[in-house]
Amino acid sequence: TGNGQMVHIMKMERPSTCTCCCLNRPVMRINDAQTGNELGSVQDPCTCCNIAFTVRDEQENDIITANGGCCQWGLCCPCPCGPCSKVEFQLQDSESGSDIGMLTKKVPGILKFFFAPD
């Protein structure tokens, strides 16, 4: 807000599931924090040798596909330096298939990487 206070705008919830290959894939629901209305979801579809996520709207229509591929150093050996320090996901419009951006997941610094409670 304008006066520096934090305001929750959305709530993301992903219940834990027992996933086995293509069965019972996880879904994260995204809701408006003020009204509780569902805004959409993020789904982890079953992909062979690939990491991908699908963003859907409240009517379950695919909007964005995030494709991470399978040959990135940060997936196999996440380390806080060098090529192992990040994983990149190419974002594509689900309807047209055109590239719309890039999402980068960075591995935290060395202290946080080794001593974080999670």
Coordinates of N, CA, C and O in Angstrom, one line a residue:
T1 N 0.8 -1.2 0.0 CA 0.0 0.0 0.0 C 0.9 1.2 0.0 O 2.1 1.2 0.2
G2 N 0.3 2.4 -0.1 CA 1.0 3.7 -0.2 C 1.7 4.0 1.1 O 2.7 4.7 1.1
N3 N 1.2 3.5 2.3 CA 1.8 3.9 3.5 C 2.8 2.8 4.0 O 3.1 2.8 5.2
G4 N 3.1 1.9 3.2 CA 4.1 0.9 3.6 C 3.6 -0.4 4.3 O 4.4 -1.2 4.7
Q5 N 2.4 -0.5 4.4 CA 1.8 -1.7 5.1 C 1.7 -2.9 4.1 O 1.4 -2.7 2.9
M6 N 1.9 -4.1 4.6 CA 1.8 -5.2 3.7 C 0.3 -5.7 3.7 O -0.4 -5.7 4.7
V7 N -0.2 -6.0 2.5 CA -1.6 -6.4 2.3 C -1.5 -7.8 1.6 O -0.9 -7.8 0.5
H8 N -2.2 -8.8 2.1 CA -2.2 -10.1 1.4 C -3.2 -9.9 0.3 O -4.4 -9.5 0.5
I9 N -2.8 -10.3 -0.9 CA -3.7 -10.2 -2.1 C -4.1 -11.5 -2.6 O -5.2 -11.6 -3.2
M10 N -3.3 -12.6 -2.4 CA -3.8 -13.9 -2.8 C -3.3 -15.0 -1.8 O -2.3 -14.8 -1.1
K11 N -4.0 -16.1 -1.8 CA -3.6 -17.2 -1.0 C -3.4 -18.4 -1.9 O -4.2 -18.7 -2.7
M12 N -2.2 -19.0 -1.8 CA -1.9 -20.2 -2.5 C -1.8 -21.4 -1.6 O -1.2 -21.4 -0.6
E13 N -2.5 -22.4 -2.0 CA -2.7 -23.6 -1.2 C -2.5 -24.9 -2.0 O -3.1 -25.0 -3.1
R14 N -1.6 -25.7 -1.6 CA -1.3 -27.0 -2.2 C -1.3 -28.1 -1.2 O -0.3 -28.3 -0.5
P15 N -2.4 -28.8 -1.0 CA -2.4 -29.9 -0.1 C -1.4 -31.0 -0.5 O -1.2 -31.2 -1.7
S16 N -0.8 -31.6 0.5 CA 0.1 -32.7 0.2 C -0.7 -33.9 -0.4 O -1.8 -34.2 0.0
T17 N 0.0 -34.5 -1.4 CA -0.6 -35.7 -2.0 C 0.4 -36.8 -2.2 O 1.6 -36.5 -2.2
C18 N -0.1 -38.0 -2.3 CA 0.8 -39.1 -2.5 C 0.8 -39.3 -4.1 O -0.2 -39.8 -4.6
T19 N 1.9 -38.9 -4.7 CA 2.0 -38.9 -6.2 C 2.8 -40.1 -6.6 O 3.9 -40.4 -6.1
C20 N 2.3 -40.8 -7.6 CA 3.0 -41.9 -8.2 C 3.0 -41.8 -9.7 O 1.9 -42.0 -10.3
C21 N 4.1 -41.4 -10.4 CA 4.1 -41.2 -11.8 C 3.0 -40.3 -12.3 O 3.1 -39.1 -11.9
C22 N 2.1 -40.8 -13.1 CA 1.0 -39.9 -13.6 C -0.2 -39.9 -12.7 O -1.2 -39.3 -13.1
L23 N -0.2 -40.6 -11.6 CA -1.4 -40.6 -10.8 C -1.3 -39.6 -9.6 O -0.3 -39.4 -9.0
N24 N -2.5 -38.9 -9.4 CA -2.6 -38.0 -8.3 C -1.6 -36.8 -8.4 O -1.0 -36.5 -7.4
R25 N -1.5 -36.2 -9.5 CA -0.5 -35.1 -9.7 C -1.0 -33.9 -8.9 O -2.1 -33.6 -8.7
P26 N 0.0 -33.1 -8.3 CA -0.4 -32.0 -7.4 C -1.0 -30.8 -8.1 O -0.6 -30.5 -9.3
V27 N -1.9 -30.1 -7.4 CA -2.5 -28.9 -8.0 C -2.4 -27.8 -6.9 O -2.8 -28.1 -5.7
M28 N -2.0 -26.6 -7.2 CA -2.0 -25.5 -6.3 C -3.1 -24.6 -6.6 O -3.2 -24.1 -7.8
R29 N -4.0 -24.3 -5.7 CA -5.1 -23.4 -5.9 C -4.7 -22.0 -5.5 O -4.1 -21.8 -4.4
I30 N -5.1 -21.0 -6.3 CA -4.8 -19.6 -6.0 C -6.1 -18.9 -5.8 O -7.0 -18.9 -6.7
N31 N -6.3 -18.3 -4.6 CA -7.6 -17.6 -4.2 C -7.3 -16.2 -3.9 O -6.2 -15.8 -3.4
D32 N -8.3 -15.3 -4.1 CA -8.2 -13.9 -3.7 C -8.2 -13.9 -2.1 O -9.1 -14.5 -1.5
A33 N -7.2 -13.3 -1.5 CA -7.1 -13.3 0.0 C -8.3 -12.6 0.6 O -8.6 -12.9 1.8
Q34 N -8.8 -11.6 0.0 CA -9.9 -10.7 0.6 C -11.2 -11.4 0.4 O -12.0 -11.5 1.4
T35 N -11.6 -11.9 -0.7 CA -12.9 -12.4 -1.0 C -13.0 -14.0 -0.9 O -14.1 -14.5 -0.8
G36 N -11.8 -14.6 -1.1 CA -11.8 -16.1 -1.1 C -12.2 -16.7 -2.5 O -12.2 -17.9 -2.6
N37 N -12.5 -15.8 -3.5 CA -12.8 -16.3 -4.8 C -11.6 -17.0 -5.5 O -10.5 -16.5 -5.3
E38 N -11.8 -18.1 -6.2 CA -10.7 -18.8 -6.8 C -10.3 -18.0 -8.1 O -11.1 -17.6 -8.9
L39 N -9.0 -17.7 -8.2 CA -8.4 -17.0 -9.3 C -7.9 -17.9 -10.4 O -7.8 -17.6 -11.5
G40 N -7.5 -19.1 -9.9 CA -6.9 -20.1 -10.9 C -6.2 -21.2 -10.2 O -6.3 -21.4 -8.9
S41 N -5.3 -21.9 -10.9 CA -4.5 -22.9 -10.3 C -3.2 -23.1 -11.1 O -3.1 -22.7 -12.2
V42 N -2.3 -23.8 -10.5 CA -1.1 -24.2 -11.1 C -1.0 -25.8 -11.0 O -1.1 -26.3 -9.9
Q43 N -0.9 -26.4 -12.1 CA -0.9 -27.9 -12.1 C 0.5 -28.4 -12.6 O 1.2 -27.8 -13.4
D44 N 0.8 -29.5 -12.1 CA 2.1 -30.2 -12.4 C 1.7 -31.4 -13.2 O 1.5 -32.5 -12.7
P45 N 1.6 -31.3 -14.6 CA 1.2 -32.5 -15.4 C 2.3 -33.5 -15.4 O 3.4 -33.3 -15.2
C46 N 1.9 -34.7 -15.7 CA 2.8 -35.8 -15.9 C 3.5 -35.6 -17.2 O 2.9 -35.6 -18.3
T47 N 4.8 -35.4 -17.2 CA 5.7 -35.3 -18.4 C 6.8 -36.2 -18.2 O 7.5 -36.3 -17.2
C48 N 7.1 -36.9 -19.3 CA 8.3 -37.9 -19.3 C 9.6 -37.1 -19.5 O 9.7 -36.5 -20.6
C49 N 10.5 -37.2 -18.6 CA 11.8 -36.5 -18.7 C 11.7 -35.0 -19.0 O 12.5 -34.5 -19.8
N50 N 10.8 -34.4 -18.3 CA 10.6 -32.9 -18.5 C 10.0 -32.4 -17.3 O 9.2 -33.0 -16.6
I51 N 10.3 -31.1 -16.9 CA 9.7 -30.4 -15.8 C 8.8 -29.3 -16.4 O 9.4 -28.4 -17.1
A52 N 7.5 -29.4 -16.2 CA 6.6 -28.4 -16.8 C 5.5 -28.1 -15.8 O 5.2 -29.0 -15.0
F53 N 5.0 -26.9 -15.9 CA 3.8 -26.5 -15.1 C 2.8 -25.8 -16.0 O 3.2 -25.2 -16.9
T54 N 1.5 -25.9 -15.6 CA 0.5 -25.3 -16.4 C -0.3 -24.4 -15.5 O -0.7 -24.8 -14.4
V55 N -0.4 -23.1 -15.9 CA -1.2 -22.1 -15.1 C -2.6 -22.1 -15.8 O -2.7 -22.0 -17.0
R56 N -3.6 -22.2 -14.9 CA -5.0 -22.3 -15.4 C -5.8 -21.2 -14.8 O -5.6 -20.8 -13.6
D57 N -6.9 -20.7 -15.5 CA -7.7 -19.7 -14.9 C -8.8 -20.3 -14.1 O -8.8 -21.6 -13.9
E58 N -9.8 -19.5 -13.6 CA -10.8 -20.1 -12.7 C -11.8 -21.0 -13.4 O -12.4 -21.9 -12.7
Q59 N -11.8 -21.0 -14.7 CA -12.6 -22.0 -15.5 C -11.8 -23.2 -15.9 O -12.3 -24.0 -16.8
E60 N -10.6 -23.3 -15.4 CA -9.7 -24.5 -15.7 C -9.2 -24.4 -17.2 O -8.9 -25.5 -17.7
N61 N -9.2 -23.3 -17.8 CA -8.6 -23.1 -19.1 C -7.1 -22.9 -19.0 O -6.7 -22.1 -18.2
D62 N -6.3 -23.6 -19.8 CA -4.8 -23.4 -19.7 C -4.5 -22.0 -20.2 O -5.0 -21.5 -21.3
I63 N -3.7 -21.3 -19.5 CA -3.3 -19.9 -19.9 C -1.8 -19.9 -20.2 O -1.4 -19.4 -21.3
I64 N -1.0 -20.4 -19.3 CA 0.5 -20.3 -19.5 C 1.1 -21.7 -19.2 O 0.7 -22.4 -18.3
T65 N 2.1 -22.1 -20.0 CA 2.8 -23.3 -19.8 C 4.3 -22.9 -19.5 O 4.9 -22.1 -20.3
A66 N 4.8 -23.4 -18.4 CA 6.2 -23.2 -18.1 C 6.9 -24.5 -18.3 O 6.6 -25.6 -17.8
N67 N 7.9 -24.5 -19.2 CA 8.7 -25.6 -19.6 C 10.1 -25.5 -19.2 O 10.8 -24.6 -19.6
G68 N 10.6 -26.4 -18.3 CA 11.9 -26.3 -17.8 C 12.9 -27.3 -18.4 O 14.1 -27.2 -18.2
G69 N 12.4 -28.2 -19.2 CA 13.3 -29.2 -19.8 C 13.8 -30.2 -18.8 O 13.3 -30.2 -17.7
C70 N 14.8 -31.0 -19.2 CA 15.3 -31.9 -18.2 C 16.8 -31.8 -18.1 O 17.4 -32.5 -17.2
C71 N 17.5 -31.1 -19.0 CA 18.9 -31.0 -19.0 C 19.5 -29.7 -18.5 O 20.1 -29.0 -19.2
Q72 N 19.2 -29.4 -17.2 CA 19.7 -28.2 -16.6 C 20.5 -28.6 -15.4 O 20.0 -29.4 -14.6
W73 N 21.7 -28.1 -15.2 CA 22.6 -28.4 -14.1 C 21.9 -28.2 -12.7 O 22.0 -28.9 -11.8
G74 N 21.1 -27.1 -12.7 CA 20.4 -26.7 -11.4 C 19.4 -27.7 -11.0 O 19.0 -27.8 -9.8
L75 N 18.9 -28.5 -11.9 CA 17.9 -29.6 -11.5 C 18.6 -30.8 -10.9 O 18.1 -31.4 -9.9
C76 N 19.7 -31.2 -11.5 CA 20.5 -32.4 -11.1 C 21.3 -32.1 -9.8 O 21.5 -33.0 -9.0
C77 N 22.0 -31.0 -9.8 CA 23.0 -30.7 -8.8 C 22.8 -29.2 -8.3 O 23.6 -28.4 -8.7
P78 N 21.8 -28.9 -7.5 CA 21.6 -27.5 -7.2 C 22.7 -27.0 -6.2 O 22.8 -27.5 -5.1
C79 N 23.5 -26.1 -6.6 CA 24.6 -25.5 -5.8 C 24.5 -24.0 -5.9 O 23.9 -23.5 -6.9
P80 N 25.0 -23.3 -4.9 CA 24.8 -21.8 -4.9 C 25.8 -21.0 -5.9 O 25.8 -19.8 -5.8
C81 N 26.5 -21.7 -6.8 CA 27.4 -21.0 -7.7 C 27.5 -21.7 -9.0 O 27.1 -22.8 -9.2
G82 N 27.9 -20.9 -10.0 CA 28.1 -21.4 -11.4 C 26.8 -21.8 -12.1 O 25.7 -21.3 -11.7
P83 N 26.9 -22.7 -13.1 CA 25.7 -23.1 -13.8 C 24.7 -23.9 -13.0 O 23.5 -24.0 -13.4
C84 N 25.1 -24.4 -11.8 CA 24.2 -25.1 -11.0 C 23.3 -24.2 -10.1 O 22.5 -24.7 -9.3
S85 N 23.5 -22.9 -10.2 CA 22.8 -22.0 -9.3 C 21.4 -21.6 -9.8 O 20.7 -20.8 -9.1
K86 N 21.0 -22.0 -10.9 CA 19.7 -21.6 -11.4 C 19.0 -22.6 -12.3 O 19.6 -23.5 -12.9
V87 N 17.7 -22.5 -12.3 CA 16.8 -23.4 -13.2 C 15.9 -22.4 -14.0 O 15.3 -21.5 -13.3
E88 N 15.9 -22.5 -15.3 CA 15.1 -21.6 -16.1 C 13.9 -22.3 -16.7 O 14.0 -23.4 -17.2
F89 N 12.8 -21.6 -16.6 CA 11.5 -22.1 -17.2 C 11.1 -21.2 -18.3 O 10.9 -20.0 -18.1
Q90 N 11.0 -21.6 -19.6 CA 10.5 -20.8 -20.7 C 9.0 -20.8 -20.5 O 8.3 -21.8 -20.4
L91 N 8.4 -19.5 -20.5 CA 6.9 -19.4 -20.4 C 6.3 -19.2 -21.8 O 6.8 -18.4 -22.6
Q92 N 5.3 -19.9 -22.1 CA 4.6 -19.9 -23.4 C 3.1 -19.7 -23.2 O 2.5 -20.2 -22.2
D93 N 2.5 -18.9 -24.1 CA 1.1 -18.8 -24.1 C 0.5 -20.1 -24.5 O 0.9 -20.7 -25.5
S94 N -0.4 -20.6 -23.7 CA -1.0 -22.0 -24.0 C -1.8 -22.0 -25.3 O -1.9 -23.0 -25.9
E95 N -2.4 -20.9 -25.6 CA -3.3 -20.9 -26.8 C -2.5 -20.8 -28.1 O -2.7 -21.6 -29.0
S96 N -1.5 -19.8 -28.2 CA -0.8 -19.6 -29.4 C 0.5 -20.4 -29.4 O 1.1 -20.6 -30.5
G97 N 1.1 -20.7 -28.3 CA 2.4 -21.4 -28.2 C 3.5 -20.5 -28.3 O 4.7 -20.9 -28.3
S98 N 3.3 -19.1 -28.4 CA 4.4 -18.2 -28.5 C 5.0 -17.9 -27.2 O 4.4 -18.0 -26.1
D99 N 6.3 -17.6 -27.2 CA 7.1 -17.4 -26.0 C 6.7 -16.0 -25.4 O 6.6 -15.0 -26.2
I100 N 6.4 -16.0 -24.1 CA 6.0 -14.7 -23.5 C 6.9 -14.3 -22.4 O 6.8 -13.2 -21.8
G101 N 7.9 -15.1 -22.0 CA 8.8 -14.7 -20.9 C 9.7 -15.9 -20.4 O 9.6 -17.0 -21.0
M102 N 10.4 -15.6 -19.3 CA 11.3 -16.6 -18.7 C 11.1 -16.5 -17.2 O 11.1 -15.4 -16.7
L103 N 11.0 -17.6 -16.5 CA 11.0 -17.7 -15.1 C 12.3 -18.3 -14.6 O 12.6 -19.4 -15.1
T104 N 13.0 -17.7 -13.7 CA 14.3 -18.2 -13.2 C 14.2 -18.5 -11.7 O 13.8 -17.6 -11.0
K105 N 14.5 -19.7 -11.4 CA 14.6 -20.1 -10.0 C 16.1 -20.1 -9.6 O 16.8 -20.9 -10.2
K106 N 16.4 -19.3 -8.6 CA 17.8 -19.3 -8.2 C 18.0 -20.0 -6.9 O 17.2 -19.9 -5.9
V107 N 19.1 -20.7 -6.8 CA 19.5 -21.4 -5.5 C 20.0 -20.3 -4.6 O 20.7 -19.4 -5.0
P108 N 19.6 -20.3 -3.3 CA 20.0 -19.3 -2.3 C 21.5 -19.3 -2.1 O 22.2 -20.3 -2.5
G109 N 22.0 -18.3 -1.4 CA 23.5 -18.2 -1.1 C 23.9 -19.4 -0.2 O 23.1 -20.2 0.3
I110 N 25.2 -19.6 -0.1 CA 25.8 -20.8 0.5 C 25.3 -21.0 2.0 O 25.0 -22.1 2.4
L111 N 25.2 -19.9 2.8 CA 24.8 -20.1 4.2 C 23.3 -20.5 4.2 O 23.0 -21.4 5.0
K112 N 22.5 -19.8 3.5 CA 21.1 -20.2 3.5 C 20.8 -21.5 2.9 O 20.0 -22.3 3.3
F113 N 21.6 -21.9 1.9 CA 21.5 -23.2 1.2 C 21.7 -24.3 2.2 O 21.0 -25.3 2.2
F114 N 22.8 -24.2 3.0 CA 23.1 -25.3 4.0 C 22.4 -25.2 5.3 O 22.3 -26.2 6.0
F115 N 22.0 -24.0 5.8 CA 21.5 -23.9 7.1 C 20.0 -23.5 7.2 O 19.5 -23.3 8.3
A116 N 19.3 -23.4 6.1 CA 17.9 -23.0 6.2 C 17.1 -24.2 6.8 O 17.4 -25.4 6.5
P117 N 16.1 -23.9 7.6 CA 15.3 -25.0 8.2 C 14.5 -25.9 7.3 O 14.1 -27.0 7.7
D118 N 14.2 -25.5 6.1 CA 13.4 -26.3 5.2 C 14.4 -27.3 4.5 O 14.2 -28.1 3.9

